[in-house]
GROMACS .gro file of C-alpha atoms in nm:
model
  350
    1UNK     CA    1  -0.046   0.037   0.033
    2UNK     CA    2   0.120   0.373  -0.058
    3UNK     CA    3   0.208   0.527   0.199
    4UNK     CA    4   0.012   0.823   0.131
    5UNK     CA    5  -0.272   0.570   0.239
    6UNK     CA    6  -0.109   0.403   0.565
    7UNK     CA    7  -0.080   0.743   0.687
    8UNK     CA    8  -0.430   0.827   0.648
    9UNK     CA    9  -0.519   0.531   0.841
   10UNK     CA   10  -0.185   0.384   1.088
   11UNK     CA   11  -0.374   0.165   1.244
   12UNK     CA   12  -0.459  -0.108   0.924
   13UNK     CA   13  -0.270  -0.358   0.838
   14UNK     CA   14  -0.190  -0.549   0.530
   15UNK     CA   15  -0.356  -0.637   0.280
   16UNK     CA   16  -0.647  -0.357   0.347
   17UNK     CA   17  -0.995  -0.507   0.482
   18UNK     CA   18  -1.268  -0.274   0.482
   19UNK     CA   19  -1.624  -0.401   0.513
   20UNK     CA   20  -1.821  -0.240   0.312
   21UNK     CA   21  -2.174   0.049   0.430
   22UNK     CA   22  -2.408  -0.189   0.452
   23UNK     CA   23  -2.700   0.050   0.492
   24UNK     CA   24  -2.895  -0.065   0.836
   25UNK     CA   25  -2.693  -0.418   0.877
   26UNK     CA   26  -2.309  -0.222   0.894
   27UNK     CA   27  -2.403  -0.038   1.314
   28UNK     CA   28  -2.159   0.064   1.512
   29UNK     CA   29  -2.025  -0.257   1.647
   30UNK     CA   30  -1.940  -0.369   1.325
   31UNK     CA   31  -1.779  -0.099   1.212
   32UNK     CA   32  -1.562  -0.129   1.547
   33UNK     CA   33  -1.478  -0.440   1.526
   34UNK     CA   34  -1.350  -0.495   1.231
   35UNK     CA   35  -1.092  -0.141   1.266
   36UNK     CA   36  -0.968  -0.310   1.599
   37UNK     CA   37  -0.857  -0.601   1.414
   38UNK     CA   38  -0.638  -0.342   1.111
   39UNK     CA   39  -0.923  -0.323   0.889
   40UNK     CA   40  -1.132  -0.041   0.830
   41UNK     CA   41  -1.482  -0.061   0.909
   42UNK     CA   42  -1.787   0.100   0.769
   43UNK     CA   43  -2.126   0.224   0.926
   44UNK     CA   44  -2.434   0.176   0.593
   45UNK     CA   45  -2.722   0.500   0.579
   46UNK     CA   46  -2.983   0.496   0.811
   47UNK     CA   47  -3.310   0.472   0.735
   48UNK     CA   48  -3.354   0.872   0.733
   49UNK     CA   49  -3.020   1.009   0.757
   50UNK     CA   50  -2.963   1.163   1.104
   51UNK     CA   51  -2.964   0.793   1.191
   52UNK     CA   52  -2.579   0.793   1.093
   53UNK     CA   53  -2.574   1.084   1.330
   54UNK     CA   54  -2.688   0.824   1.641
   55UNK     CA   55  -2.411   0.511   1.513
   56UNK     CA   56  -2.151   0.740   1.521
   57UNK     CA   57  -2.234   0.847   1.840
   58UNK     CA   58  -2.260   0.522   1.920
   59UNK     CA   59  -1.931   0.435   1.758
   60UNK     CA   60  -1.710   0.702   1.960
   61UNK     CA   61  -1.897   0.554   2.291
   62UNK     CA   62  -1.763   0.151   2.218
   63UNK     CA   63  -1.425   0.328   2.143
   64UNK     CA   64  -1.436   0.562   2.433
   65UNK     CA   65  -1.525   0.211   2.655
   66UNK     CA   66  -1.251  -0.042   2.467
   67UNK     CA   67  -0.965   0.204   2.507
   68UNK     CA   68  -0.634   0.132   2.389
   69UNK     CA   69  -0.784  -0.208   2.212
   70UNK     CA   70  -0.919   0.058   1.947
   71UNK     CA   71  -0.723   0.372   1.750
   72UNK     CA   72  -0.708   0.695   1.747
   73UNK     CA   73  -0.554   0.833   1.484
   74UNK     CA   74  -0.550   1.195   1.560
   75UNK     CA   75  -0.882   1.373   1.522
   76UNK     CA   76  -1.084   1.142   1.309
   77UNK     CA   77  -1.313   0.873   1.415
   78UNK     CA   78  -1.130   0.544   1.295
   79UNK     CA   79  -1.503   0.390   1.144
   80UNK     CA   80  -1.649   0.563   0.830
   81UNK     CA   81  -1.984   0.595   0.728
   82UNK     CA   82  -2.184   0.582   0.412
   83UNK     CA   83  -2.449   0.754   0.244
   84UNK     CA   84  -2.651   0.703  -0.063
   85UNK     CA   85  -2.657   1.012  -0.182
   86UNK     CA   86  -3.027   0.957  -0.371
   87UNK     CA   87  -3.197   0.931  -0.058
   88UNK     CA   88  -2.944   1.134   0.164
   89UNK     CA   89  -2.972   1.515   0.351
   90UNK     CA   90  -2.716   1.662   0.251
   91UNK     CA   91  -2.705   1.901   0.506
   92UNK     CA   92  -2.808   1.648   0.833
   93UNK     CA   93  -2.468   1.453   0.655
   94UNK     CA   94  -2.222   1.729   0.651
   95UNK     CA   95  -2.355   1.829   1.005
   96UNK     CA   96  -2.268   1.439   1.187
   97UNK     CA   97  -1.974   1.418   1.019
   98UNK     CA   98  -1.858   1.815   1.120
   99UNK     CA   99  -1.922   1.709   1.457
  100UNK     CA  100  -1.813   1.307   1.472
  101UNK     CA  101  -1.522   1.326   1.293
  102UNK     CA  102  -1.554   0.966   1.084
  103UNK     CA  103  -1.194   0.877   0.908
  104UNK     CA  104  -1.381   0.820   0.567
  105UNK     CA  105  -1.692   0.958   0.418
  106UNK     CA  106  -1.842   0.695   0.084
  107UNK     CA  107  -2.024   0.827  -0.132
  108UNK     CA  108  -2.282   0.624  -0.366
  109UNK     CA  109  -2.591   0.637  -0.605
  110UNK     CA  110  -2.653   1.014  -0.724
  111UNK     CA  111  -2.945   1.125  -0.813
  112UNK     CA  112  -2.799   1.365  -1.102
  113UNK     CA  113  -2.514   1.291  -1.191
  114UNK     CA  114  -2.127   1.260  -1.059
  115UNK     CA  115  -2.105   1.676  -0.993
  116UNK     CA  116  -2.433   1.573  -0.740
  117UNK     CA  117  -2.068   1.410  -0.652
  118UNK     CA  118  -1.894   1.767  -0.627
  119UNK     CA  119  -2.102   1.900  -0.434
  120UNK     CA  120  -2.125   1.705  -0.145
  121UNK     CA  121  -1.739   1.623  -0.130
  122UNK     CA  122  -1.677   2.003  -0.115
  123UNK     CA  123  -1.904   2.017   0.162
  124UNK     CA  124  -1.756   1.710   0.365
  125UNK     CA  125  -1.416   1.863   0.330
  126UNK     CA  126  -1.530   2.245   0.452
  127UNK     CA  127  -1.715   1.981   0.730
  128UNK     CA  128  -1.394   1.809   0.867
  129UNK     CA  129  -1.105   1.851   0.617
  130UNK     CA  130  -0.897   1.552   0.737
  131UNK     CA  131  -1.284   1.266   0.563
  132UNK     CA  132  -1.091   1.121   0.276
  133UNK     CA  133  -1.390   1.035  -0.001
  134UNK     CA  134  -1.466   0.728  -0.096
  135UNK     CA  135  -1.672   0.721  -0.443
  136UNK     CA  136  -1.794   0.358  -0.580
  137UNK     CA  137  -1.829   0.335  -0.884
  138UNK     CA  138  -1.934  -0.003  -1.110
  139UNK     CA  139  -1.838   0.165  -1.464
  140UNK     CA  140  -1.579   0.267  -1.723
  141UNK     CA  141  -1.770   0.551  -1.774
  142UNK     CA  142  -1.817   0.639  -1.396
  143UNK     CA  143  -1.411   0.643  -1.387
  144UNK     CA  144  -1.365   0.888  -1.648
  145UNK     CA  145  -1.652   1.099  -1.544
  146UNK     CA  146  -1.421   1.111  -1.201
  147UNK     CA  147  -1.180   1.261  -1.279
  148UNK     CA  148  -1.346   1.516  -1.472
  149UNK     CA  149  -1.480   1.694  -1.137
  150UNK     CA  150  -1.427   2.020  -0.950
  151UNK     CA  151  -1.350   1.727  -0.662
  152UNK     CA  152  -1.120   1.438  -0.686
  153UNK     CA  153  -1.134   1.161  -0.417
  154UNK     CA  154  -0.898   1.002  -0.224
  155UNK     CA  155  -1.036   0.638  -0.322
  156UNK     CA  156  -1.256   0.480  -0.565
  157UNK     CA  157  -1.422   0.163  -0.530
  158UNK     CA  158  -1.497  -0.081  -0.792
  159UNK     CA  159  -1.774  -0.287  -0.770
  160UNK     CA  160  -1.805  -0.607  -0.972
  161UNK     CA  161  -2.093  -0.706  -1.073
  162UNK     CA  162  -2.116  -1.001  -0.852
  163UNK     CA  163  -2.228  -0.747  -0.550
  164UNK     CA  164  -2.469  -0.788  -0.360
  165UNK     CA  165  -2.723  -0.428  -0.283
  166UNK     CA  166  -2.796  -0.218  -0.530
  167UNK     CA  167  -2.540  -0.237  -0.860
  168UNK     CA  168  -2.538  -0.128  -1.157
  169UNK     CA  169  -2.856  -0.261  -1.346
  170UNK     CA  170  -2.780  -0.314  -1.646
  171UNK     CA  171  -2.462  -0.225  -1.747
  172UNK     CA  172  -2.223  -0.387  -1.423
  173UNK     CA  173  -1.926  -0.557  -1.561
  174UNK     CA  174  -1.759  -0.851  -1.380
  175UNK     CA  175  -1.466  -0.785  -1.113
  176UNK     CA  176  -1.117  -0.937  -1.297
  177UNK     CA  177  -1.231  -0.739  -1.634
  178UNK     CA  178  -1.372  -0.449  -1.516
  179UNK     CA  179  -1.084  -0.360  -1.249
  180UNK     CA  180  -0.781  -0.338  -1.472
  181UNK     CA  181  -1.008  -0.101  -1.741
  182UNK     CA  182  -1.070   0.097  -1.520
  183UNK     CA  183  -0.748   0.120  -1.270
  184UNK     CA  184  -0.572   0.235  -1.715
  185UNK     CA  185  -0.794   0.491  -1.687
  186UNK     CA  186  -0.728   0.656  -1.372
  187UNK     CA  187  -0.332   0.624  -1.406
  188UNK     CA  188  -0.177   0.895  -1.236
  189UNK     CA  189  -0.476   0.986  -1.093
  190UNK     CA  190  -0.310   0.984  -0.755
  191UNK     CA  191  -0.601   0.804  -0.651
  192UNK     CA  192  -0.618   0.480  -0.440
  193UNK     CA  193  -0.889   0.210  -0.630
  194UNK     CA  194  -1.025  -0.021  -0.440
  195UNK     CA  195  -1.231  -0.386  -0.591
  196UNK     CA  196  -1.546  -0.536  -0.424
  197UNK     CA  197  -1.778  -0.768  -0.593
  198UNK     CA  198  -1.782  -1.154  -0.528
  199UNK     CA  199  -1.461  -1.085  -0.260
  200UNK     CA  200  -1.504  -1.330   0.000
  201UNK     CA  201  -1.196  -1.500   0.086
  202UNK     CA  202  -0.833  -1.539   0.064
  203UNK     CA  203  -0.809  -1.655  -0.228
  204UNK     CA  204  -1.036  -1.298  -0.350
  205UNK     CA  205  -0.868  -1.100  -0.216
  206UNK     CA  206  -0.497  -1.216  -0.360
  207UNK     CA  207  -0.665  -1.203  -0.665
  208UNK     CA  208  -0.752  -0.801  -0.603
  209UNK     CA  209  -0.437  -0.758  -0.487
  210UNK     CA  210  -0.257  -0.938  -0.826
  211UNK     CA  211  -0.452  -0.633  -1.040
  212UNK     CA  212  -0.348  -0.376  -0.907
  213UNK     CA  213  -0.594  -0.263  -0.532
  214UNK     CA  214  -0.448  -0.150  -0.301
  215UNK     CA  215  -0.777  -0.303  -0.088
  216UNK     CA  216  -1.050  -0.490  -0.101
  217UNK     CA  217  -1.420  -0.473   0.040
  218UNK     CA  218  -1.683  -0.765   0.197
  219UNK     CA  219  -2.018  -0.706   0.272
  220UNK     CA  220  -2.179  -1.005   0.252
  221UNK     CA  221  -1.863  -1.158   0.363
  222UNK     CA  222  -1.939  -0.938   0.675
  223UNK     CA  223  -2.367  -0.986   0.670
  224UNK     CA  224  -2.219  -1.358   0.819
  225UNK     CA  225  -2.057  -1.134   1.173
  226UNK     CA  226  -2.149  -1.156   1.416
  227UNK     CA  227  -2.165  -0.780   1.494
  228UNK     CA  228  -2.395  -0.722   1.215
  229UNK     CA  229  -2.742  -0.546   1.267
  230UNK     CA  230  -2.935  -0.887   1.136
  231UNK     CA  231  -3.216  -1.071   1.138
  232UNK     CA  232  -3.094  -1.468   1.231
  233UNK     CA  233  -3.327  -1.555   0.993
  234UNK     CA  234  -3.146  -1.316   0.691
  235UNK     CA  235  -2.807  -1.457   0.850
  236UNK     CA  236  -2.881  -1.876   0.791
  237UNK     CA  237  -2.961  -1.795   0.435
  238UNK     CA  238  -2.664  -1.607   0.363
  239UNK     CA  239  -2.548  -1.875   0.578
  240UNK     CA  240  -2.695  -2.170   0.359
  241UNK     CA  241  -2.724  -2.004   0.063
  242UNK     CA  242  -2.487  -2.218  -0.228
  243UNK     CA  243  -2.422  -2.124  -0.700
  244UNK     CA  244  -2.429  -1.778  -0.633
  245UNK     CA  245  -2.543  -1.818  -1.013
  246UNK     CA  246  -2.806  -1.995  -0.920
  247UNK     CA  247  -2.941  -1.892  -0.636
  248UNK     CA  248  -2.893  -1.542  -0.626
  249UNK     CA  249  -3.049  -1.259  -0.915
  250UNK     CA  250  -3.095  -0.889  -0.960
  251UNK     CA  251  -3.454  -0.768  -0.944
  252UNK     CA  252  -3.685  -0.431  -0.761
  253UNK     CA  253  -3.892  -0.671  -0.649
  254UNK     CA  254  -3.778  -0.691  -0.305
  255UNK     CA  255  -3.751  -0.309  -0.269
  256UNK     CA  256  -4.150  -0.246  -0.376
  257UNK     CA  257  -4.246  -0.540  -0.139
  258UNK     CA  258  -4.070  -0.283   0.145
  259UNK     CA  259  -4.197   0.014   0.029
  260UNK     CA  260  -3.881   0.108  -0.133
  261UNK     CA  261  -3.939   0.326  -0.465
  262UNK     CA  262  -3.721   0.577  -0.566
  263UNK     CA  263  -3.352   0.440  -0.631
  264UNK     CA  264  -3.213   0.579  -1.038
  265UNK     CA  265  -3.272   0.341  -1.261
  266UNK     CA  266  -2.859   0.266  -1.297
  267UNK     CA  267  -2.908   0.059  -1.018
  268UNK     CA  268  -3.065  -0.311  -0.955
  269UNK     CA  269  -3.002  -0.525  -0.614
  270UNK     CA  270  -2.881  -0.870  -0.624
  271UNK     CA  271  -3.050  -1.097  -0.366
  272UNK     CA  272  -3.107  -1.402  -0.238
  273UNK     CA  273  -3.412  -1.471  -0.383
  274UNK     CA  274  -3.710  -1.674  -0.268
  275UNK     CA  275  -4.084  -1.752  -0.310
  276UNK     CA  276  -4.203  -1.387  -0.386
  277UNK     CA  277  -3.950  -1.392  -0.686
  278UNK     CA  278  -4.007  -1.765  -0.766
  279UNK     CA  279  -4.452  -1.616  -0.730
  280UNK     CA  280  -4.369  -1.318  -0.971
  281UNK     CA  281  -4.200  -1.522  -1.274
  282UNK     CA  282  -4.491  -1.742  -1.276
  283UNK     CA  283  -4.762  -1.429  -1.269
  284UNK     CA  284  -4.865  -1.444  -0.995
  285UNK     CA  285  -5.045  -1.043  -0.931
  286UNK     CA  286  -4.778  -0.770  -0.739
  287UNK     CA  287  -5.126  -0.745  -0.442
  288UNK     CA  288  -5.103  -1.122  -0.400
  289UNK     CA  289  -4.738  -1.107  -0.354
  290UNK     CA  290  -4.713  -0.801  -0.090
  291UNK     CA  291  -4.974  -0.925   0.102
  292UNK     CA  292  -4.791  -1.267   0.130
  293UNK     CA  293  -4.464  -1.050   0.175
  294UNK     CA  294  -4.659  -0.880   0.456
  295UNK     CA  295  -4.786  -1.193   0.634
  296UNK     CA  296  -4.424  -1.319   0.637
  297UNK     CA  297  -4.296  -0.987   0.843
  298UNK     CA  298  -4.458  -1.147   1.153
  299UNK     CA  299  -4.271  -1.462   1.124
  300UNK     CA  300  -3.993  -1.369   1.219
  301UNK     CA  301  -3.661  -1.531   1.145
  302UNK     CA  302  -3.897  -1.810   0.968
  303UNK     CA  303  -3.951  -1.520   0.679
  304UNK     CA  304  -3.610  -1.606   0.473
  305UNK     CA  305  -3.496  -1.932   0.363
  306UNK     CA  306  -3.602  -2.089   0.004
  307UNK     CA  307  -4.030  -2.121   0.136
  308UNK     CA  308  -4.031  -1.807   0.302
  309UNK     CA  309  -4.079  -1.444   0.130
  310UNK     CA  310  -3.799  -1.164   0.297
  311UNK     CA  311  -3.513  -0.936   0.115
  312UNK     CA  312  -3.200  -1.090   0.183
  313UNK     CA  313  -2.974  -0.880   0.033
  314UNK     CA  314  -2.682  -1.051  -0.070
  315UNK     CA  315  -2.344  -1.137  -0.285
  316UNK     CA  316  -2.324  -1.410  -0.595
  317UNK     CA  317  -2.019  -1.560  -0.329
  318UNK     CA  318  -2.269  -1.677  -0.036
  319UNK     CA  319  -2.152  -2.018  -0.151
  320UNK     CA  320  -1.807  -1.958  -0.012
  321UNK     CA  321  -1.927  -1.818   0.337
  322UNK     CA  322  -2.008  -2.110   0.591
  323UNK     CA  323  -2.041  -1.979   0.941
  324UNK     CA  324  -2.153  -1.731   1.123
  325UNK     CA  325  -1.838  -1.583   1.304
  326UNK     CA  326  -1.669  -1.223   1.487
  327UNK     CA  327  -1.533  -1.003   1.236
  328UNK     CA  328  -1.178  -0.984   1.372
  329UNK     CA  329  -1.189  -1.370   1.339
  330UNK     CA  330  -1.282  -1.309   0.967
  331UNK     CA  331  -1.038  -1.013   0.918
  332UNK     CA  332  -0.739  -1.190   1.113
  333UNK     CA  333  -0.857  -1.516   0.911
  334UNK     CA  334  -0.900  -1.351   0.584
  335UNK     CA  335  -0.546  -1.136   0.617
  336UNK     CA  336  -0.376  -1.412   0.731
  337UNK     CA  337  -0.538  -1.655   0.412
  338UNK     CA  338  -0.415  -1.395   0.171
  339UNK     CA  339  -0.081  -1.392   0.246
  340UNK     CA  340  -0.023  -1.715   0.293
  341UNK     CA  341  -0.125  -1.711  -0.085
  342UNK     CA  342   0.025  -1.456  -0.185
  343UNK     CA  343   0.367  -1.594  -0.048
  344UNK     CA  344   0.310  -1.977  -0.204
  345UNK     CA  345   0.292  -1.750  -0.473
  346UNK     CA  346   0.609  -1.565  -0.508
  347UNK     CA  347   0.805  -1.751  -0.293
  348UNK     CA  348   1.156  -1.567  -0.146
  349UNK     CA  349   1.474  -1.744  -0.281
  350UNK     CA  350   1.770  -1.809  -0.006
   0.00000   0.00000   0.00000
């Protein structure tokens, strides 16, 4: 990793492992645990923008309670915060960042195009100059547009189509092909590139580093962290599912069943599908699916699984996730596995 990157995150160990800012599910406990293990944990967007301020307050408390076991790099919190630009309030977000000073702010999904990043980035940097700007993209076009912006990010997260949650709906590409082309386009920009999408173990980390990534971002793997803010039924389904090619799909159905509307048309979420999706494909009306979905909500953990009906956003890497573990153990094990694999490929000459 470049010296400039390490200087911003001095507690991080190599390889640089990041937990993605998954909406609601990536809470303070998960973010702090990942950073405590030598990675960088991000708190995800909340149901309301104000929720991120509350979560940053909780993260600050957790860090103070943990004392010397959690890094405190100067004037910033050793956790990041994520925002979905299309749905979050910029003024509320900037006020939270100014108050709590997270080390990084992750921006994604503008409604009005790439120039919206300029407005957010400028206001965040004025409010908290030491907070680095991370921007997530999923296409070469987006990468090139960022280079034309007035406010360039410090880090760009290149997300492959294998990712869970909301990714590119129609023009996404797998990480193996997308990342090198983006890296070529951004060569010389001094912007650090992180790889995301389909990475769930040391093999994926090693591959991303070979592609030239400064680090990796994982979302789905941390759904199976004991600190994740997630229902057990959801978590069990992430562990159970295999073969992401046949068990996951991109669809807006679950957004709409949950009453979530307004995402820009470029984005669609990947989810482990269940009876709701199967029956939609068979022709059942949305009204009937909505009624059955709302009934399933009342059943608790039984609402998930192949016979369930609730949204289970997850990436194509689900088949690589076999158990629920503490976030610190996930980070340590993946880092060790990646380093061992790299060393076997390139053994030192005596």
